[in-house]
Coordinates of C-alpha atoms in Angstrom, one line a residue:
Chain A
X1 CA 69.9 60.4 45.5
X2 CA 67.4 59.8 42.7
X3 CA 69.3 62.1 40.2
X4 CA 72.2 60.1 38.8
X5 CA 70.7 56.6 39.3
X6 CA 69.8 54.6 36.2
X7 CA 67.8 51.4 36.3
X8 CA 67.5 48.2 34.2
X9 CA 64.4 46.7 32.6
X10 CA 61.1 46.3 34.3
X11 CA 61.2 43.6 37.0
X12 CA 57.6 43.7 38.0
X13 CA 54.6 45.2 36.3
X14 CA 51.2 45.6 37.9
X15 CA 48.4 46.2 35.4
X16 CA 44.8 47.1 36.1
X17 CA 44.6 45.2 39.5
X18 CA 41.3 45.1 41.2
X19 CA 40.9 43.5 44.6
X20 CA 37.9 43.5 46.9
X21 CA 36.7 41.7 50.0
X22 CA 33.0 41.3 49.8
X23 CA 31.8 44.9 49.3
X24 CA 35.0 46.6 50.3
X25 CA 37.1 47.6 47.4
X26 CA 40.7 47.3 48.6
X27 CA 42.3 48.1 45.3
X28 CA 40.8 49.6 42.2
X29 CA 42.6 49.9 38.8
X30 CA 46.2 50.0 40.1
X31 CA 49.0 50.3 37.5
X32 CA 52.7 50.7 38.1
X33 CA 56.0 49.0 37.5
X34 CA 59.1 48.3 39.4
X35 CA 62.4 48.5 37.6
X36 CA 65.4 46.4 38.4
X37 CA 67.6 48.0 41.1
X38 CA 65.4 50.8 42.2
X39 CA 63.8 51.6 45.5
X40 CA 60.1 52.0 44.9
X41 CA 57.9 53.3 47.7
X42 CA 54.2 52.8 48.0
X43 CA 52.6 55.5 50.2
X44 CA 49.1 56.6 51.2
X45 CA 47.0 57.3 54.2
X46 CA 45.8 54.4 56.5
X47 CA 43.6 51.9 54.8
X48 CA 44.7 53.0 51.4
X49 CA 45.5 49.5 50.3
X50 CA 49.3 49.5 50.5
X51 CA 49.7 46.3 52.4
X52 CA 47.0 44.7 50.2
X53 CA 49.2 45.6 47.2
X54 CA 52.2 43.8 48.7
X55 CA 50.1 40.8 49.5
X56 CA 49.0 40.7 45.9
X57 CA 52.5 40.9 44.7
X58 CA 53.7 38.0 46.8
X59 CA 50.7 35.9 46.1
X60 CA 49.0 36.0 49.4
X61 CA 45.9 37.7 48.0
X62 CA 44.6 36.9 44.6
X63 CA 43.2 39.9 42.7
X64 CA 39.8 39.5 41.0
X65 CA 41.0 41.3 38.0
X66 CA 44.3 42.4 36.5
X67 CA 47.6 40.9 35.8
X68 CA 51.0 40.9 37.4
X69 CA 54.1 40.4 35.2
X70 CA 57.2 39.3 37.1
X71 CA 60.4 38.7 35.2
X72 CA 58.5 38.7 32.0
X73 CA 56.0 36.1 33.1
X74 CA 52.4 37.2 33.4
X75 CA 50.1 35.6 36.0
X76 CA 46.9 36.4 37.8
X77 CA 47.5 34.0 40.7
X78 CA 50.5 32.6 42.5
X79 CA 51.0 30.7 45.7
X80 CA 53.1 32.5 48.4
X81 CA 55.7 29.7 48.4
X82 CA 56.0 29.9 44.6
X83 CA 56.6 33.6 44.9
X84 CA 59.3 33.0 47.4
X85 CA 60.9 30.4 45.1
X86 CA 61.0 33.0 42.3
X87 CA 63.0 35.5 44.5
X88 CA 60.3 37.6 46.2
X89 CA 61.0 38.1 49.9
X90 CA 59.2 40.3 52.4
X91 CA 58.9 41.7 55.9
X92 CA 55.7 42.4 57.7
X93 CA 54.0 45.4 59.3
X94 CA 53.4 43.4 62.5
X95 CA 56.6 41.5 63.0
X96 CA 56.1 37.9 61.9
X97 CA 59.2 36.2 63.3
X98 CA 59.3 32.7 64.7
X99 CA 59.3 33.7 68.4
X100 CA 60.4 30.4 69.9
X101 CA 63.6 30.3 67.7
X102 CA 66.9 32.1 68.1
X103 CA 68.0 34.9 65.9
X104 CA 70.4 32.6 64.1
X105 CA 67.7 30.0 63.5
X106 CA 65.2 32.6 62.3
X107 CA 67.7 33.9 59.7
X108 CA 68.6 30.3 58.8
X109 CA 65.0 29.7 57.8
X110 CA 65.5 32.3 55.2
X111 CA 68.1 30.0 53.6
X112 CA 65.8 27.0 53.4
X113 CA 65.0 27.3 49.7
X114 CA 68.7 27.0 49.0
X115 CA 69.1 23.9 51.0
X116 CA 68.7 20.6 49.2
X117 CA 69.6 17.7 51.5
X118 CA 67.0 15.0 52.1
X119 CA 65.4 13.9 55.3
X120 CA 67.8 11.0 55.9
X121 CA 71.0 12.9 55.5
X122 CA 69.5 15.6 57.9
X123 CA 68.8 12.9 60.4
X124 CA 72.4 11.7 60.2
X125 CA 73.8 15.3 60.4
X126 CA 77.0 14.1 58.9
X127 CA 79.2 14.6 55.8
X128 CA 77.2 16.2 53.0
X129 CA 74.5 17.7 55.2
X130 CA 77.0 19.0 57.8
X131 CA 78.9 20.7 55.0
X132 CA 75.7 22.2 53.6
X133 CA 74.6 23.4 57.1
X134 CA 78.0 25.0 57.7
X135 CA 78.1 26.7 54.3
X136 CA 74.7 28.3 54.8
X137 CA 75.7 29.2 58.3
X138 CA 78.6 31.2 56.8
X139 CA 76.1 33.0 54.5
X140 CA 73.9 33.8 57.5
X141 CA 76.9 35.0 59.5
X142 CA 77.6 37.5 56.7
X143 CA 74.1 38.9 57.1
X144 CA 74.4 39.0 60.9
X145 CA 77.6 41.0 60.4
X146 CA 75.9 43.3 57.9
X147 CA 73.0 44.0 60.2
X148 CA 75.3 44.3 63.3
X149 CA 73.4 41.8 65.4
X150 CA 76.3 39.5 66.4
X151 CA 75.5 39.9 70.1
X152 CA 72.0 38.5 69.8
X153 CA 72.8 35.5 67.6
X154 CA 71.7 32.9 70.1
X155 CA 68.9 34.9 71.8
X156 CA 65.3 33.7 71.3
X157 CA 63.7 36.5 69.2
X158 CA 60.7 36.7 71.5
X159 CA 63.0 38.3 74.1
X160 CA 64.4 41.0 71.8
X161 CA 63.3 44.6 71.7
X162 CA 61.1 45.8 68.9
X163 CA 63.7 47.6 66.9
X164 CA 66.0 44.5 66.9
X165 CA 63.2 42.2 65.9
X166 CA 62.6 44.4 62.9
X167 CA 66.2 44.0 62.0
X168 CA 66.2 40.2 62.4
X169 CA 63.1 40.1 60.2
X170 CA 65.0 42.0 57.5
X171 CA 67.9 39.6 58.0
X172 CA 65.6 36.6 57.4
X173 CA 64.3 38.2 54.2
X174 CA 67.8 39.0 53.0
X175 CA 69.0 35.4 53.7
X176 CA 66.8 34.2 50.9
X177 CA 68.9 36.4 48.5
X178 CA 65.8 37.9 46.9
X179 CA 65.7 39.8 43.7
X180 CA 62.7 41.7 44.9
X181 CA 62.4 42.7 48.5
X182 CA 59.1 43.9 49.9
X183 CA 59.3 45.9 53.1
X184 CA 56.0 46.6 54.9
X185 CA 56.6 49.6 57.2
X186 CA 60.2 48.7 58.2
X187 CA 60.4 51.8 60.4
X188 CA 57.1 51.8 62.1
X189 CA 57.4 52.5 65.8
X190 CA 61.1 53.2 65.8
X191 CA 63.0 56.2 67.3
X192 CA 65.1 58.5 65.1
X193 CA 68.3 56.5 65.7
X194 CA 66.8 53.2 64.8
X195 CA 65.2 54.7 61.7
X196 CA 68.6 56.0 60.6
X197 CA 70.1 52.5 61.1
X198 CA 67.3 50.9 59.2
X199 CA 67.6 53.4 56.4
X200 CA 71.3 52.7 56.1
X201 CA 70.6 48.9 55.9
X202 CA 68.0 49.5 53.2
X203 CA 70.3 51.7 51.1
X204 CA 73.3 49.3 51.6
X205 CA 71.1 46.3 50.6
X206 CA 70.1 48.1 47.4
X207 CA 73.5 49.5 46.7
X208 CA 75.8 46.6 47.5
X209 CA 73.6 43.6 46.8
X210 CA 71.7 45.2 44.0
X211 CA 68.3 44.1 45.5
X212 CA 65.2 45.8 44.1
X213 CA 63.1 47.1 46.9
X214 CA 59.5 48.0 47.2
X215 CA 58.7 49.6 50.5
X216 CA 55.7 51.0 52.4
X217 CA 56.4 53.7 54.9
X218 CA 54.6 56.5 56.7
X219 CA 57.6 58.7 57.5
X220 CA 57.5 61.1 54.6
X221 CA 61.0 62.3 55.3
X222 CA 62.4 58.8 55.0
X223 CA 60.4 58.0 52.0
X224 CA 61.3 61.1 50.0
X225 CA 65.0 60.5 50.8
X226 CA 65.2 56.8 50.1
X227 CA 63.0 56.1 47.2
X228 CA 63.6 56.6 43.5
X229 CA 59.9 56.6 42.6
X230 CA 56.7 56.6 44.5
X231 CA 53.2 55.3 44.0
X232 CA 50.5 57.0 46.0
X233 CA 47.3 55.1 46.9
X234 CA 44.2 56.4 48.5
X235 CA 41.0 54.3 49.2
X236 CA 42.5 51.7 46.8
X237 CA 42.8 54.1 44.0
X238 CA 46.1 55.2 42.5
X239 CA 46.6 59.0 43.0
X240 CA 50.0 59.5 41.6
X241 CA 53.1 57.8 40.3
X242 CA 56.5 59.5 39.9
X243 CA 59.7 60.8 41.4
X244 CA 59.6 62.3 44.9
X245 CA 59.6 65.9 43.7
X246 CA 56.7 65.4 41.3
X247 CA 54.7 63.6 43.9
X248 CA 55.4 66.2 46.6
X249 CA 53.8 68.9 44.4
X250 CA 50.9 66.8 43.2
X251 CA 47.6 68.5 44.2
X252 CA 45.7 65.2 44.6
X253 CA 48.3 63.8 46.9
X254 CA 48.3 67.0 49.1
X255 CA 44.5 66.8 49.3
X256 CA 44.5 63.2 50.3
X257 CA 47.0 63.8 53.1
X258 CA 45.8 67.1 54.4
X259 CA 42.1 66.8 53.6
X260 CA 40.3 69.2 51.3
X261 CA 37.4 71.5 52.0
X262 CA 34.5 71.2 49.5
Chain B
X1 CA 82.1 26.9 89.5
X2 CA 82.7 23.6 87.7
X3 CA 80.1 24.0 84.9
X4 CA 81.6 26.7 82.8
X5 CA 82.6 27.2 79.2
X6 CA 85.5 29.5 80.1
X7 CA 88.6 28.7 78.0
X8 CA 86.6 26.7 75.5
X9 CA 86.9 28.5 72.2
X10 CA 85.2 27.5 69.0
X11 CA 87.0 28.0 65.8
X12 CA 84.5 26.6 63.4
X13 CA 80.8 26.9 62.8
X14 CA 80.7 23.1 62.9
X15 CA 81.9 23.1 66.6
X16 CA 79.3 25.8 67.3
X17 CA 76.5 23.7 65.8
X18 CA 77.4 20.6 68.0
X19 CA 74.7 19.1 70.2
X20 CA 76.7 19.8 73.3
X21 CA 78.7 23.0 72.7
X22 CA 79.9 23.0 76.3
X23 CA 82.4 20.2 77.0
X24 CA 81.0 19.4 80.5
X25 CA 77.7 18.6 79.0
X26 CA 79.3 16.1 76.6
X27 CA 81.2 14.4 79.5
X28 CA 78.0 14.3 81.6
X29 CA 76.1 12.7 78.6
X30 CA 78.8 10.1 78.0
X31 CA 78.9 9.2 81.8
X32 CA 75.1 9.0 81.7
X33 CA 75.2 6.6 78.7
X34 CA 77.9 4.5 80.4
X35 CA 75.6 4.1 83.5
X36 CA 72.7 3.2 81.3
X37 CA 74.6 0.7 79.2
X38 CA 76.9 -0.9 81.8
X39 CA 75.9 0.2 85.3
X40 CA 72.1 -0.5 85.1
X41 CA 72.4 -4.0 83.6
X42 CA 75.0 -5.0 86.2
X43 CA 73.3 -3.7 89.2
X44 CA 69.6 -3.6 88.6
X45 CA 67.2 -6.5 89.3
X46 CA 65.2 -8.2 86.6
X47 CA 62.1 -6.7 88.2
X48 CA 63.5 -3.2 88.0
X49 CA 64.5 -3.6 84.4
X50 CA 61.2 -5.1 83.2
X51 CA 58.7 -3.0 85.2
X52 CA 60.5 0.3 85.3
X53 CA 63.2 0.7 82.6
X54 CA 61.4 -0.9 79.7
X55 CA 58.1 1.1 80.0
X56 CA 60.2 4.2 80.6
X57 CA 62.2 3.6 77.4
X58 CA 59.2 2.7 75.3
X59 CA 57.1 5.6 76.5
X60 CA 60.1 8.0 76.1
X61 CA 60.2 6.9 72.4
X62 CA 56.5 7.5 72.0
X63 CA 57.0 10.9 73.7
X64 CA 59.7 11.8 71.2
X65 CA 57.4 10.9 68.4
X66 CA 54.6 13.1 69.8
X67 CA 57.0 15.9 70.7
X68 CA 58.1 16.1 67.0
X69 CA 54.6 16.5 65.9
X70 CA 53.1 18.6 68.7
X71 CA 56.2 20.2 70.4
X72 CA 58.2 21.0 67.3
X73 CA 55.7 21.2 64.4
X74 CA 52.8 22.5 66.6
X75 CA 50.2 20.0 65.4
X76 CA 48.2 18.9 68.4
X77 CA 47.5 15.2 68.2
X78 CA 45.5 12.8 70.3
X79 CA 46.2 9.8 68.0
X80 CA 49.4 8.5 69.7
X81 CA 47.7 5.4 71.1
X82 CA 46.3 4.5 67.7
X83 CA 49.6 4.9 66.0
X84 CA 51.3 2.8 68.7
X85 CA 48.7 0.1 68.1
X86 CA 49.4 0.3 64.4
X87 CA 53.1 -0.3 65.1
X88 CA 52.3 -3.2 67.4
X89 CA 49.9 -4.9 65.1
X90 CA 52.1 -4.3 62.0
X91 CA 55.1 -5.9 63.9
X92 CA 52.9 -8.8 64.9
X93 CA 51.6 -9.4 61.3
X94 CA 55.1 -9.0 59.8
X95 CA 56.8 -11.3 62.3
X96 CA 54.1 -14.0 62.0
X97 CA 53.7 -13.8 58.2
X98 CA 57.5 -13.8 57.7
X99 CA 59.0 -15.8 60.5
X100 CA 62.5 -15.5 59.0
X101 CA 62.5 -11.8 58.9
X102 CA 65.1 -10.2 61.2
X103 CA 63.5 -8.5 64.2
X104 CA 65.2 -5.2 63.6
X105 CA 63.8 -5.1 60.1
X106 CA 60.4 -6.0 61.5
X107 CA 60.5 -3.1 63.8
X108 CA 61.7 -0.7 61.2
X109 CA 59.1 -1.8 58.7
X110 CA 56.3 -1.5 61.3
X111 CA 57.6 2.0 61.9
X112 CA 57.4 2.7 58.2
X113 CA 53.8 1.3 57.9
X114 CA 52.7 3.5 60.8
X115 CA 54.4 6.5 59.1
X116 CA 52.1 5.7 56.1
X117 CA 49.0 5.6 58.3
X118 CA 50.2 8.8 60.0
X119 CA 50.5 10.6 56.7
X120 CA 47.0 9.6 55.8
X121 CA 45.5 10.9 59.1
X122 CA 47.7 14.0 58.8
X123 CA 46.0 15.2 55.6
X124 CA 43.3 17.2 57.5
X125 CA 46.0 19.2 59.2
X126 CA 46.3 21.4 56.1
X127 CA 42.9 22.8 56.7
X128 CA 42.3 22.6 60.5
X129 CA 44.5 23.6 63.4
X130 CA 44.7 23.4 67.2
X131 CA 41.8 21.8 69.0
X132 CA 40.0 21.0 65.8
X133 CA 43.0 19.0 64.6
X134 CA 43.1 17.3 68.0
X135 CA 39.6 16.2 67.5
X136 CA 40.4 14.9 64.0
X137 CA 43.3 12.9 65.3
X138 CA 41.1 11.6 68.1
X139 CA 38.9 10.2 65.4
X140 CA 41.9 8.3 64.0
X141 CA 42.6 7.0 67.5
X142 CA 39.1 5.5 67.8
X143 CA 39.0 4.3 64.2
X144 CA 42.3 2.4 64.5
X145 CA 41.5 0.7 67.8
X146 CA 38.0 -0.2 66.4
X147 CA 39.6 -1.6 63.3
X148 CA 42.1 -3.8 65.2
X149 CA 39.2 -5.1 67.4
X150 CA 36.8 -5.6 64.6
X151 CA 38.9 -7.5 62.0
X152 CA 40.3 -10.9 63.1
X153 CA 42.9 -10.7 60.4
X154 CA 45.0 -8.4 62.5
X155 CA 45.2 -10.8 65.4
X156 CA 45.5 -13.9 63.2
X157 CA 41.9 -14.7 64.3
X158 CA 42.9 -15.1 68.0
X159 CA 39.7 -15.6 70.0
X160 CA 40.6 -13.2 72.8
X161 CA 41.9 -10.5 70.5
X162 CA 45.2 -10.6 72.2
X163 CA 48.5 -10.8 70.3
X164 CA 51.6 -12.4 71.7
X165 CA 55.1 -11.7 70.5
X166 CA 56.6 -14.8 68.8
X167 CA 60.0 -15.7 70.2
X168 CA 62.7 -14.2 68.1
X169 CA 66.5 -13.8 68.4
X170 CA 69.0 -11.1 67.3
X171 CA 72.8 -11.4 66.9
X172 CA 72.9 -15.2 67.1
X173 CA 70.9 -16.8 70.0
X174 CA 70.0 -13.8 72.2
X175 CA 66.2 -14.1 72.6
X176 CA 64.7 -10.6 72.5
X177 CA 61.0 -11.6 72.5
X178 CA 59.1 -14.5 73.9
X179 CA 59.2 -16.2 77.3
X180 CA 63.0 -17.1 77.1
X181 CA 64.1 -13.6 76.7
X182 CA 66.0 -12.2 79.6
X183 CA 65.1 -8.7 80.8
X184 CA 68.7 -7.6 80.5
X185 CA 68.9 -8.4 76.8
X186 CA 65.5 -6.8 76.2
X187 CA 66.6 -3.7 78.1
X188 CA 69.9 -3.4 76.2
X189 CA 68.2 -3.9 72.8
X190 CA 65.6 -1.4 73.6
X191 CA 68.1 1.1 75.1
X192 CA 70.3 0.9 72.0
X193 CA 67.3 1.5 69.7
X194 CA 66.0 4.4 71.8
X195 CA 69.4 6.1 72.1
X196 CA 70.0 5.9 68.4
X197 CA 66.5 7.1 67.4
X198 CA 66.7 9.9 70.0
X199 CA 69.9 11.0 68.4
X200 CA 68.4 11.0 64.9
X201 CA 65.4 12.9 66.2
X202 CA 67.7 15.5 67.8
X203 CA 69.5 15.9 64.5
X204 CA 66.2 16.3 62.6
X205 CA 65.1 19.0 65.0
X206 CA 68.2 21.1 64.7
X207 CA 68.5 20.8 60.9
X208 CA 66.6 22.4 58.1
X209 CA 63.4 20.3 58.5
X210 CA 63.4 21.1 62.2
X211 CA 63.5 24.8 61.5
X212 CA 60.7 24.4 59.0
X213 CA 58.6 22.6 61.7
X214 CA 59.2 25.3 64.3
X215 CA 58.5 28.0 61.7
X216 CA 55.1 26.5 61.1
X217 CA 54.5 26.1 64.8
X218 CA 55.4 29.7 65.6
X219 CA 53.8 31.6 62.7
X220 CA 52.4 29.6 59.9
X221 CA 51.6 32.6 57.6
X222 CA 55.1 33.8 57.7
X223 CA 56.4 30.3 57.2
X224 CA 54.4 30.0 54.0
X225 CA 55.5 33.4 52.7
X226 CA 59.2 32.5 53.1
X227 CA 58.6 29.5 51.0
X228 CA 57.8 26.5 53.2
X229 CA 55.3 24.2 51.5
X230 CA 52.7 23.7 54.2
X231 CA 51.2 20.3 53.4
X232 CA 54.5 18.6 52.6
X233 CA 56.2 19.8 55.8
X234 CA 53.2 19.0 58.0
X235 CA 52.9 15.5 56.5
X236 CA 56.7 14.9 57.0
X237 CA 56.1 15.8 60.7
X238 CA 53.2 13.3 60.8
X239 CA 55.3 10.6 59.1
X240 CA 58.3 11.0 61.3
X241 CA 56.2 11.3 64.4
X242 CA 54.2 8.2 63.5
X243 CA 57.4 6.3 62.7
X244 CA 58.6 6.8 66.3
X245 CA 55.2 6.1 67.8
X246 CA 54.9 2.9 65.7
X247 CA 58.2 1.6 66.8
X248 CA 57.3 2.5 70.4
X249 CA 54.0 0.5 70.0
X250 CA 55.9 -2.5 68.6
X251 CA 58.4 -2.3 71.5
X252 CA 55.5 -2.1 74.0
X253 CA 53.9 -5.3 72.6
X254 CA 57.1 -7.2 71.9
X255 CA 59.6 -6.2 74.6
X256 CA 57.6 -4.7 77.5
X257 CA 54.4 -6.7 77.9
X258 CA 55.0 -9.6 75.5
X259 CA 51.4 -9.8 74.7
X260 CA 48.9 -7.0 74.1
X261 CA 45.3 -6.3 73.2
X262 CA 44.2 -3.2 71.3
X263 CA 42.7 -1.8 74.5
X264 CA 46.3 -1.2 75.8
X265 CA 46.5 1.6 73.2
X266 CA 43.2 3.3 73.9
X267 CA 42.8 7.0 74.3
X268 CA 44.2 7.0 77.8
X269 CA 47.6 6.0 76.3
X270 CA 47.4 9.0 74.0
X271 CA 46.7 11.3 76.9
X272 CA 49.4 9.7 79.0
X273 CA 52.0 10.5 76.3
X274 CA 50.6 14.0 75.8
X275 CA 50.9 14.6 79.5
X276 CA 54.5 13.4 79.3
X277 CA 55.5 16.0 76.8
X278 CA 53.6 18.8 78.6
X279 CA 55.3 18.0 81.9
X280 CA 58.7 17.1 80.3
X281 CA 58.8 20.0 77.9
X282 CA 57.2 20.8 74.5
X283 CA 59.8 21.1 71.8
X284 CA 62.6 19.3 73.6
X285 CA 64.0 15.8 73.0
X286 CA 65.4 15.7 76.5
X287 CA 62.0 16.8 77.9
X288 CA 60.5 13.6 76.3
X289 CA 62.8 11.5 78.5
X290 CA 62.2 13.6 81.6
X291 CA 58.4 13.5 81.1
X292 CA 58.4 9.7 80.6
X293 CA 60.6 9.2 83.6
X294 CA 58.3 11.4 85.7
X295 CA 55.1 9.6 84.5
X296 CA 56.6 6.2 85.1
X297 CA 58.1 7.0 88.5
X298 CA 55.3 9.1 90.1
X299 CA 52.8 6.3 90.4
X300 CA 55.4 4.1 92.0
X301 CA 56.3 6.9 94.4
X302 CA 52.7 7.5 95.3
X303 CA 52.2 3.8 96.0
X304 CA 55.2 3.4 98.2
X305 CA 55.3 6.8 99.9
X306 CA 52.3 6.3 102.3
X307 CA 53.8 3.0 103.4
X308 CA 57.1 4.6 104.3
X309 CA 55.4 7.2 106.6
X310 CA 53.2 4.5 108.0
X311 CA 49.9 5.5 106.4
X312 CA 47.7 2.9 104.8
X313 CA 45.7 4.0 101.8
X314 CA 43.5 1.7 99.8
X315 CA 44.4 0.9 96.2
X316 CA 41.4 2.6 94.8
X317 CA 42.0 5.8 96.7
X318 CA 45.6 5.7 95.4
X319 CA 44.6 5.5 91.8
X320 CA 42.2 8.5 92.3
X321 CA 45.0 10.3 94.1
X322 CA 47.3 9.6 91.2
X323 CA 44.9 11.1 88.7
X324 CA 44.5 14.1 90.9
X325 CA 48.2 14.7 91.3
X326 CA 48.7 14.4 87.5
X327 CA 45.8 16.9 86.9
X328 CA 47.3 19.4 89.3
X329 CA 50.7 19.0 87.8
X330 CA 49.5 19.5 84.3
X331 CA 47.7 22.7 85.3
X332 CA 50.7 23.8 87.2
X333 CA 53.1 23.3 84.3
X334 CA 50.7 24.8 81.7
X335 CA 50.5 28.0 83.8
X336 CA 53.9 28.3 85.4
X337 CA 56.3 26.7 83.0
X338 CA 54.9 25.7 79.6
X339 CA 58.2 24.4 78.5
X340 CA 58.2 21.9 81.3
X341 CA 61.0 20.1 83.2
X342 CA 63.4 20.5 80.3
X343 CA 63.2 24.3 80.8
X344 CA 63.7 24.0 84.5
X345 CA 66.8 22.0 83.8
X346 CA 68.0 24.7 81.4
X347 CA 67.4 27.4 84.0
X348 CA 69.3 25.3 86.6
X349 CA 72.3 25.0 84.2
X350 CA 72.3 28.7 83.6
X351 CA 72.4 29.3 87.3
X352 CA 75.2 26.8 87.6
X353 CA 77.3 28.6 85.0
X354 CA 77.3 31.6 87.3
X355 CA 77.5 29.9 90.7
X356 CA 78.8 31.0 93.2
X357 CA 78.6 34.5 91.8
X358 CA 75.2 36.3 91.5
X359 CA 75.8 37.4 87.9

């Protein structure tokens, strides 16, 4: 699918990022960009620094060195809720849903940045606030339809099976109407059928909503099929950056994945 | 068989968002309110109203306050007694300094003052969680009680340190506070306030801010990443919670006991309210009422039950027994049903929806 697709300007640019925890270097000199409308994959063996990279992008970790340019604004630090406000949403490797709340409420929390009513009108739950709540409920119902989770609308997410929880988490991220969606191993631990469903949702999100996606995934088949371009990390260093075919034939990448005799 | 939503179709999201989406629930609620507003005042004795219903309502209000903070927003607090004392003393200072101020305004203002105090003591919650936060709020509890004992200004320099509610009327010449006030008027005034505030609390917890609170409670890191400002949301929870506790404290002093000393709001009060929400149900407005009813009724039951079966137990043994029963119950609920009586009620309703069929 990467052949006829064309992309807009650079949405996010990562330049010379270094991140370390004490003596452990999580990221060393990482440089890449994400263009508007593309699906960008970040791959690498375990502990390569992929999740750290996502955490840097959405402001959860602050790199010691380097700059991140998002929508033309360069910054070295940003708070997570500021990143959310600027249109960056994400899902987590270990599901981070709000377990005590229903599917519907979980996805509604994704809308909270778009809701403006004050405390008093929420307490009254009347007139303006009621209209706002219903309007956002309609948006959320669109997402519920899109992800085909109508039947579990009122179920507390703690009771849902793993695959569905992953889907609800995607729903919560989509509800924020992000420009950049970060997916941390959206298919980990899923069977083939669930993976196919999830791949379909990712492609449709990108295709119909025009959302730019950065994803981390271990299933190489999925990554090669879905992504337009890949970044390969190993031990925090950047091994390769390019289209799937280039990366597949890159000797450094093959060595990192298969090991090399010295 | 009778409790069933068959045939009730919702055609709008508004109908689906209602507090009682099933019609039978709504009817039951209206009937319950009718009993509380009409039946109880007609039938109940003054003794019943002033020793059972008033403490029940006041403690239920405090339990709603603590439930918002602990049950919904997940911030464990042991400062409830201190906040109730703040409300009581604020109401006392306001009503004695401004004798013409309407009593409803006095109560609302004392709630707002307590909210301010709550925000101040909520600031550490940004950095500390769980038991450590509980200890920090415990400090506020001791500090506030110490302050009201220490400085005579709060009690208008009364020698005993006791404050007495000045006689005040609402709606013409109905005395609400003071010796002339009839228990029935006190009860109805208190009930109206509590019902209204409970409704507002229910609305808050099912709206945007309620979802933010629960998000912080369930997974604070994810909450921050989806864009919830931590400090602001936690402080709003402290403010709203303290507002409720403050009004509850003012009611305690003005409507229930009539006169009060700071010791009435010591750390035991905080624990009592905490036990209420644990037994009643964390994260449930209804649970606050159930827990309060349970905590008010159980001691009375324990006092009278031995008499009924002809066993005489000394008063001191009874009070030990009471503490033991509460201790066992708390452990039982924490292990078996952490969501308390409210959850048991919910399970019962789900069974009723199917009854008499197995599934």
